[in-house]
Coordinates of C-alpha atoms in Angstrom, one line a residue:
X167 CA 11.9 40.1 -30.5
X168 CA 13.8 39.9 -27.0
X169 CA 13.3 37.2 -24.9
X170 CA 13.7 37.5 -21.0
X171 CA 15.4 34.6 -18.9
X172 CA 13.2 33.1 -16.3
X173 CA 14.5 33.7 -12.7
X174 CA 14.3 30.4 -10.8
X175 CA 14.1 32.1 -7.4
X176 CA 10.7 33.8 -8.7
X177 CA 9.4 30.3 -10.0
X178 CA 6.9 28.4 -7.5
X179 CA 8.6 25.7 -5.5
X180 CA 7.3 22.3 -5.1
X181 CA 5.7 21.6 -1.7
X182 CA 8.3 19.3 0.5
X183 CA 7.8 15.6 0.2
X184 CA 6.1 15.9 -3.4
X185 CA 7.2 15.4 -6.8
X186 CA 6.0 15.6 -10.5
X187 CA 4.4 12.7 -12.2
X188 CA 6.4 11.5 -15.1
X189 CA 3.2 10.8 -17.1
X190 CA 1.0 14.0 -17.1
X191 CA 3.0 16.3 -14.8
X192 CA 0.3 16.1 -11.8
X193 CA 1.8 16.9 -8.3
X194 CA 1.9 13.8 -6.4
X195 CA 2.4 12.7 -2.7
X196 CA 3.2 9.4 -1.1
X197 CA 0.5 7.1 0.5
X198 CA 3.6 5.6 2.8
X199 CA 3.5 2.2 1.2
X200 CA 5.6 1.8 -2.0
X201 CA 3.4 -0.6 -3.6
X202 CA 0.3 1.2 -3.3
X203 CA 2.3 4.3 -4.7
X204 CA 3.1 2.0 -7.7
X205 CA -0.5 0.7 -8.2
X206 CA -1.6 4.5 -8.1
X207 CA 0.9 5.4 -10.9
X208 CA 3.6 6.9 -8.5
X209 CA 1.4 8.2 -5.6
X210 CA -1.9 10.2 -4.7
X211 CA -2.4 13.1 -6.9
X212 CA -3.0 16.4 -5.0
X213 CA -6.7 17.4 -4.8
X214 CA -8.0 13.9 -4.9
X215 CA -9.7 11.7 -2.8
X216 CA -8.8 7.9 -2.2
X217 CA -11.8 5.8 -0.7
X218 CA -10.6 2.4 1.3
X219 CA -13.5 0.1 1.8
X220 CA -12.7 -1.8 5.2
X221 CA -12.5 -5.4 6.1
X222 CA -14.9 -7.3 8.2
X223 CA -13.0 -8.8 10.4
X224 CA -9.5 -6.8 10.7
X225 CA -8.2 -3.2 10.8
X226 CA -6.0 -3.1 7.7
X227 CA -7.8 -0.4 6.2
X228 CA -6.8 1.5 9.5
X229 CA -3.4 0.7 9.0
X230 CA -3.0 2.2 5.4
X231 CA -4.5 5.4 6.9
X232 CA -1.6 5.3 9.6
X233 CA 1.1 4.7 6.9
X234 CA -0.7 7.8 5.0
X235 CA -0.6 10.2 8.1
X236 CA 2.9 8.9 9.3
X237 CA 4.3 9.9 5.6
X238 CA 2.9 13.1 5.9
X239 CA 4.7 13.8 9.5
X240 CA 7.9 12.4 8.1
X241 CA 7.6 14.7 4.9
X242 CA 6.6 17.7 6.7
X243 CA 2.9 18.0 5.5
X244 CA 0.1 19.3 7.8
X245 CA -2.0 16.2 8.7
X246 CA -5.7 16.4 10.1
X247 CA -7.5 13.3 11.3
X248 CA -11.0 12.9 12.1
X249 CA -12.8 9.9 13.8
X250 CA -16.1 9.1 15.7
X251 CA -15.1 5.6 16.5
X252 CA -12.0 6.0 18.2
X253 CA -9.7 8.9 19.9
X254 CA -7.7 10.9 17.4
X255 CA -4.9 11.5 19.9
X256 CA -4.6 8.1 20.5
X257 CA -4.5 7.2 16.6
X258 CA -1.7 9.7 16.2
X259 CA 0.4 8.6 19.2
X260 CA 0.2 5.1 17.6
X261 CA 1.3 5.8 14.2
X262 CA 4.5 4.0 13.0
X263 CA 7.8 5.9 12.3
X264 CA 10.9 5.5 10.5
X265 CA 13.0 2.3 10.3
X266 CA 16.7 2.5 10.8
X267 CA 19.2 2.0 8.0
X268 CA 20.4 -1.2 9.3
X269 CA 16.8 -2.6 9.3
X270 CA 15.8 -5.3 6.7
X271 CA 12.5 -5.1 5.3
X272 CA 12.0 -8.6 4.9
X273 CA 13.1 -8.9 8.6
X274 CA 10.7 -11.9 10.0
X275 CA 12.8 -14.8 11.4
X276 CA 10.8 -17.0 9.4
X277 CA 11.4 -15.4 6.1
X278 CA 15.4 -15.4 6.9
X279 CA 15.5 -19.2 7.6
X280 CA 13.3 -19.8 4.5
X281 CA 15.8 -17.5 2.5
X282 CA 18.8 -19.3 3.7
X283 CA 17.3 -23.0 3.3
X284 CA 16.2 -21.9 -0.2
X285 CA 19.8 -20.3 -0.8
X286 CA 21.3 -23.7 0.4
X287 CA 19.2 -25.6 -1.8
X288 CA 20.0 -23.6 -4.7
X289 CA 23.7 -23.8 -4.3
X290 CA 23.5 -27.5 -3.8
X291 CA 21.3 -27.9 -7.2
X292 CA 22.9 -25.3 -9.3
X293 CA 20.2 -25.6 -12.2
X294 CA 21.5 -29.0 -13.4
X295 CA 18.9 -29.1 -16.1
X296 CA 17.9 -25.1 -16.6
X297 CA 21.5 -24.1 -16.7
X298 CA 20.8 -21.4 -19.2
X299 CA 18.7 -19.5 -16.6
X300 CA 21.1 -19.2 -14.0
X301 CA 22.4 -15.7 -14.9
X302 CA 18.9 -14.1 -15.5
X303 CA 17.1 -11.7 -13.1
X304 CA 15.1 -13.1 -10.5
X305 CA 11.5 -12.3 -10.8
X306 CA 10.1 -9.7 -8.1
X307 CA 6.5 -9.8 -7.2
X308 CA 6.7 -6.7 -4.9
X309 CA 8.1 -3.3 -4.9
X310 CA 11.2 -2.6 -2.5
X311 CA 12.2 0.7 -1.0
X312 CA 15.3 1.9 0.0
X313 CA 15.4 2.7 3.9
X314 CA 15.6 6.4 4.9
X315 CA 17.1 7.3 8.1
X316 CA 15.5 9.4 10.7
X317 CA 16.2 13.0 10.9
X318 CA 19.2 13.6 13.0
X319 CA 18.8 15.1 16.5
X320 CA 20.8 18.4 17.3
X321 CA 22.7 18.5 20.4
X322 CA 22.4 21.5 23.0
X323 CA 26.2 22.2 23.2
X324 CA 26.0 26.0 22.3
X325 CA 23.1 28.2 21.0
X326 CA 25.1 29.4 17.8
X327 CA 25.9 25.7 16.9
X328 CA 22.3 24.5 17.4
X329 CA 20.9 27.2 15.5
X330 CA 23.0 26.5 12.4
X331 CA 22.4 22.9 12.9
X332 CA 18.7 23.3 13.1
X333 CA 18.7 25.4 10.0
X334 CA 20.7 23.2 8.1
X335 CA 18.2 20.1 9.1
X336 CA 15.4 22.4 8.0
X337 CA 16.9 23.2 4.7
X338 CA 17.1 19.6 3.8
X339 CA 15.0 18.2 1.3
X340 CA 12.0 16.0 2.9
X341 CA 11.8 12.4 1.7
X342 CA 9.1 11.4 -0.6
X343 CA 8.5 8.1 0.3
X344 CA 9.7 6.6 3.5
X345 CA 10.4 3.3 5.1
X346 CA 8.6 2.6 8.1
X347 CA 9.0 0.1 11.1
X348 CA 5.5 -1.2 12.6
X349 CA 7.2 -1.9 15.8
X350 CA 8.5 1.8 16.5
X351 CA 6.0 4.6 17.1
X352 CA 6.2 8.3 16.3
X353 CA 8.1 10.0 19.3
X354 CA 6.2 12.8 21.2
X355 CA 8.6 15.3 20.1
X356 CA 8.0 15.3 16.6
X357 CA 4.2 15.5 17.0
X358 CA 4.8 18.5 19.2
X359 CA 7.0 19.9 16.5
X360 CA 4.4 19.0 13.5
X361 CA 1.4 19.7 15.6
X362 CA -1.5 17.5 13.6
X363 CA -4.9 18.7 13.8
X364 CA -7.4 16.4 15.2
X365 CA -10.9 17.5 13.9
X366 CA -13.6 17.2 16.7
X367 CA -17.2 17.0 15.9
X368 CA -19.5 18.3 18.4
X369 CA -22.6 16.4 19.2
X370 CA -25.2 17.6 16.5
X371 CA -27.6 16.6 14.1
X372 CA -25.4 16.7 11.2
X373 CA -21.6 15.4 11.5
X374 CA -20.9 15.6 8.0
X375 CA -21.5 19.4 7.6
X376 CA -19.5 19.9 10.9
X377 CA -16.4 18.2 9.5
X378 CA -16.7 19.8 6.1
X379 CA -16.6 23.3 7.8
X380 CA -13.9 22.5 9.9
X381 CA -11.9 21.4 6.8
X382 CA -12.7 24.4 5.0
X383 CA -11.4 26.6 7.8
X384 CA -8.1 24.6 7.9
X385 CA -7.6 25.2 4.1
X386 CA -8.3 28.9 4.3
X387 CA -6.6 29.8 7.4
X388 CA -3.4 27.8 6.7
X389 CA -2.7 29.1 3.1
X390 CA -3.5 25.6 1.6
X391 CA -6.0 27.1 -1.3
X392 CA -4.6 27.3 -4.8
X393 CA -6.7 29.9 -5.4
X394 CA -4.7 32.4 -3.1
X395 CA -1.7 33.3 -4.5
X396 CA 1.4 32.8 -2.5
X397 CA 4.2 35.1 -1.8
X398 CA 7.4 34.7 -4.1
X399 CA 10.3 32.7 -2.8
X400 CA 7.9 30.9 -0.4
X401 CA 6.9 27.0 -0.5
X402 CA 3.7 25.9 0.2
X403 CA 2.9 22.8 2.5
X404 CA 0.8 19.8 1.7
X405 CA -2.8 18.9 3.6
X406 CA -3.2 15.5 4.4
X407 CA -6.9 14.6 5.7
X408 CA -7.5 11.1 7.1
X409 CA -11.0 10.2 8.1
X410 CA -11.4 7.0 9.9
X411 CA -14.5 4.9 9.4
X412 CA -16.8 7.3 7.8
X413 CA -20.4 6.4 7.6
X414 CA -20.1 4.1 10.6
X415 CA -23.4 4.4 13.2
X416 CA -21.4 6.7 15.1
X417 CA -21.7 9.6 12.6
X418 CA -25.2 11.5 12.7
X419 CA -26.9 12.7 9.8
X420 CA -30.3 13.9 8.9
X421 CA -30.6 12.1 5.9
X422 CA -28.6 9.7 3.6
X423 CA -28.3 12.2 1.1
X424 CA -25.8 14.2 3.5
X425 CA -23.2 11.9 3.0
X426 CA -23.1 12.2 -0.8
X427 CA -23.3 16.3 -0.3
X428 CA -20.3 15.9 1.8
X429 CA -18.2 13.7 -0.6
X430 CA -19.3 16.3 -3.5
X431 CA -18.3 19.3 -1.4
X432 CA -15.0 17.9 0.0
X433 CA -13.6 16.9 -3.6
X434 CA -14.5 20.4 -5.0
X435 CA -12.7 21.9 -1.9
X436 CA -9.7 19.6 -2.2
X437 CA -9.5 20.3 -6.1
X438 CA -8.4 24.0 -5.4
X439 CA -6.1 23.1 -2.4
X440 CA -2.7 21.6 -2.0
X441 CA -4.3 18.7 0.1
X442 CA -5.5 15.1 -0.4
X443 CA -7.9 13.1 1.6
X444 CA -8.1 9.4 2.8
X445 CA -11.5 8.2 3.9
X446 CA -11.7 4.6 5.2
X447 CA -15.6 3.6 5.1
X448 CA -17.3 0.1 6.5
X449 CA -18.7 -1.1 3.0
X450 CA -19.8 -4.3 4.5
X451 CA -22.6 -2.4 6.9
X452 CA -24.0 -1.7 3.5
X453 CA -24.3 -5.1 1.9
X454 CA -28.1 -5.2 1.7
X455 CA -27.8 -1.6 -0.1
X456 CA -25.1 -1.9 -2.7
X457 CA -26.3 1.2 -4.8
X458 CA -25.3 3.0 -1.5
X459 CA -21.5 2.5 -1.8
X460 CA -21.6 2.5 -5.7
X461 CA -22.7 6.1 -5.6
X462 CA -19.7 7.0 -3.2
X463 CA -17.1 5.2 -5.3
X464 CA -18.6 7.4 -8.3
X465 CA -18.2 10.5 -6.6
X466 CA -14.5 9.9 -5.1
X467 CA -11.3 9.7 -7.4
X468 CA -9.9 6.3 -6.3
X469 CA -11.4 3.3 -4.7
X470 CA -9.5 0.5 -3.2
X471 CA -10.5 -2.5 -1.1
X472 CA -8.9 -4.7 1.4
X473 CA -10.6 -8.3 1.8
X474 CA -8.5 -10.3 4.3
X475 CA -8.6 -14.1 4.9
X476 CA -9.3 -14.1 8.5
X477 CA -12.6 -15.5 9.2
X478 CA -13.3 -16.7 5.8
X479 CA -14.6 -20.1 5.2
X480 CA -13.8 -19.9 1.7
X481 CA -10.0 -19.2 2.0
X482 CA -9.0 -21.0 5.5
X483 CA -8.0 -24.3 3.8
X484 CA -6.6 -22.8 0.5
X485 CA -2.5 -23.2 0.2
X486 CA -2.0 -19.7 -0.8
X487 CA -3.0 -18.5 2.7
X488 CA 0.6 -19.1 4.0
X489 CA 2.1 -16.6 1.7
X490 CA -0.6 -14.0 1.6
X491 CA -3.0 -12.7 4.4
X492 CA -5.7 -11.3 1.9
X493 CA -6.5 -9.9 -1.5
X494 CA -6.4 -6.2 -2.5
X495 CA -8.7 -4.7 -5.1
X496 CA -8.6 -1.7 -7.1
X497 CA -12.0 -0.7 -8.2
X498 CA -11.0 3.1 -9.2
X499 CA -8.0 5.0 -10.3
X500 CA -7.5 8.9 -10.3
X501 CA -7.7 10.4 -13.5
X502 CA -6.6 14.1 -13.6
X503 CA -5.6 16.0 -16.8
X504 CA -5.5 12.7 -19.0
X505 CA -8.0 10.1 -20.4
X506 CA -6.2 7.2 -19.1
X507 CA -5.1 6.9 -15.2
X508 CA -1.0 6.9 -15.0
X509 CA -0.8 3.3 -13.5
X510 CA -1.8 1.8 -16.7
X511 CA 1.8 2.8 -18.1
X512 CA 3.6 3.3 -15.2
X513 CA 2.6 0.6 -12.6
X514 CA 4.9 -2.3 -12.2
X515 CA 2.7 -4.6 -10.1
X516 CA -0.9 -4.2 -11.6
X517 CA 0.4 -4.3 -15.0
X518 CA -2.6 -2.2 -16.3
X519 CA -5.0 -3.9 -14.3
X520 CA -4.4 -7.2 -15.7
X521 CA -2.6 -8.8 -12.7
X522 CA -4.3 -10.0 -9.4
X523 CA -3.0 -8.5 -6.4
X524 CA -2.5 -9.5 -2.6
X525 CA -1.0 -8.2 0.5
X526 CA 1.1 -9.4 3.5
X527 CA 1.5 -8.3 6.9
X528 CA 4.9 -8.8 8.5
X529 CA 6.2 -7.9 11.7
X530 CA 7.7 -4.8 10.6
X531 CA 6.0 -3.7 7.3
X532 CA 2.8 -4.0 5.2
X533 CA 3.5 -4.8 1.6
X534 CA 1.2 -5.5 -1.5
X535 CA 2.4 -8.1 -4.2
X536 CA 1.4 -9.9 -7.4
X537 CA -0.9 -12.7 -6.4
X538 CA 0.8 -15.9 -7.5
X539 CA -0.4 -19.7 -6.6
X540 CA 2.0 -22.0 -4.8
X541 CA 3.2 -25.1 -6.7
X542 CA 1.0 -27.8 -6.4
X543 CA 1.7 -30.5 -3.6
X544 CA 4.2 -27.7 -2.1
X545 CA 7.7 -27.2 -2.5
X546 CA 9.3 -30.0 -0.4
X547 CA 6.8 -32.7 -2.0
X548 CA 8.0 -34.5 -5.1
X549 CA 5.6 -34.0 -7.9
X550 CA 7.4 -36.8 -10.4
X551 CA 8.1 -40.4 -9.3
X552 CA 11.9 -41.3 -9.3
X553 CA 13.2 -43.6 -12.2
X554 CA 13.5 -47.3 -11.2
X555 CA 17.1 -48.3 -10.4
X556 CA 19.0 -51.2 -11.9
X557 CA 18.6 -53.5 -8.9
X558 CA 15.1 -52.7 -8.5
X559 CA 14.5 -53.6 -12.0
X560 CA 16.4 -57.0 -11.5
X561 CA 14.1 -57.8 -8.5
X562 CA 11.2 -57.1 -10.4
X563 CA 12.2 -59.4 -13.3
X564 CA 13.1 -62.2 -10.8
X565 CA 9.6 -62.0 -9.3
X566 CA 7.7 -62.2 -12.3
X567 CA 6.6 -65.8 -13.0
X568 CA 7.7 -67.4 -16.2
X569 CA 5.3 -67.4 -18.9
X570 CA 4.9 -70.2 -21.4
X571 CA 3.3 -69.0 -24.5
X572 CA 2.6 -70.9 -28.0
X573 CA 6.2 -71.7 -29.5
X574 CA 7.9 -70.0 -26.6
X575 CA 10.5 -71.5 -24.6
X576 CA 10.6 -71.4 -20.6
X577 CA 12.5 -68.9 -19.4
X578 CA 12.8 -66.7 -22.4
X579 CA 10.3 -63.8 -23.2
X580 CA 8.0 -64.4 -26.0
X581 CA 8.7 -62.5 -29.1
X582 CA 5.0 -62.6 -30.3
X583 CA 4.0 -60.4 -27.2
X584 CA 4.1 -56.7 -27.6

């Protein structure tokens, strides 16, 4: 019996900016937020649909959608955006871009001042009581990501050197998850190079059917379908579909069942393609019909919800609003080729769904962390009474009146008193 050695050049290559799951071997792409990748079990599986339930008073769901598209541009993926409420080209121009290597992820001046004050207090106290915990690892409530430098710019000194440099840059592996800076915007040259697609919907009776047909054409014409075999020694690209505020009043349909048909067809189309979709939906508009959103959650693969503290009478006076900006809920996780979601064993933040999650928005980044209540009374307030000193105890004894009991001597304590 003879064996033939496999040729590595003939094996299918992974798309750029993707990796295999350590749990079930599923092909994953990053959402652009390291903490959200951790919650999903390493990333968003290719061929799935992620639903984000929007908040009533804020645009945090739109921010997560921008992270998803910005990561696709940084990883060399093809991005497509559909929106009826806002201009798609304007959303693409306002995408965040890569942070530099010398940018700290905890970049707020307030955080730096708080860190320096806490560091000085820690050095002054030096754990006088709990000295045995001095060398233990500090507990981290979030997931940190190393900054990735932007792609190098080629100089136009000569044509040969430019071609060699550009080929070297193209051969470099694309990052899986990058660190973005919310204060920076994607350059126009990058948008012209990647050429993201804006899916326009002409005014008609059924916008969902038109959008689905545009996505189907995009998958078939650009060789994103996994049913069509690719040529040897060729690497595929990943398609990222972003749909902003689906099922809002701007979307026209013949009946309410058209939205269910759209999600069914979209999930079936992405199952056999190298693509993934992130859809935001204003679920607060359908509070009077909760079954409407529940059916959509049952159709899609993953569901998350963002609840902001802004405009809430319940959370306005709560002490935890100083550390967090809202709660982050995970209603459904993607389960492909397995009985349990990968995040049950691989997630650090959710711990199998037992931890409560919250998010915070800083000047340069968005992060999801494990929710913790602050200490009662605050950090600066002392929660225990100081022991009385010798001078205060002597003064209190002098101020106490002399008591004369049965068989007692004036000026001395009564031995019969307990």
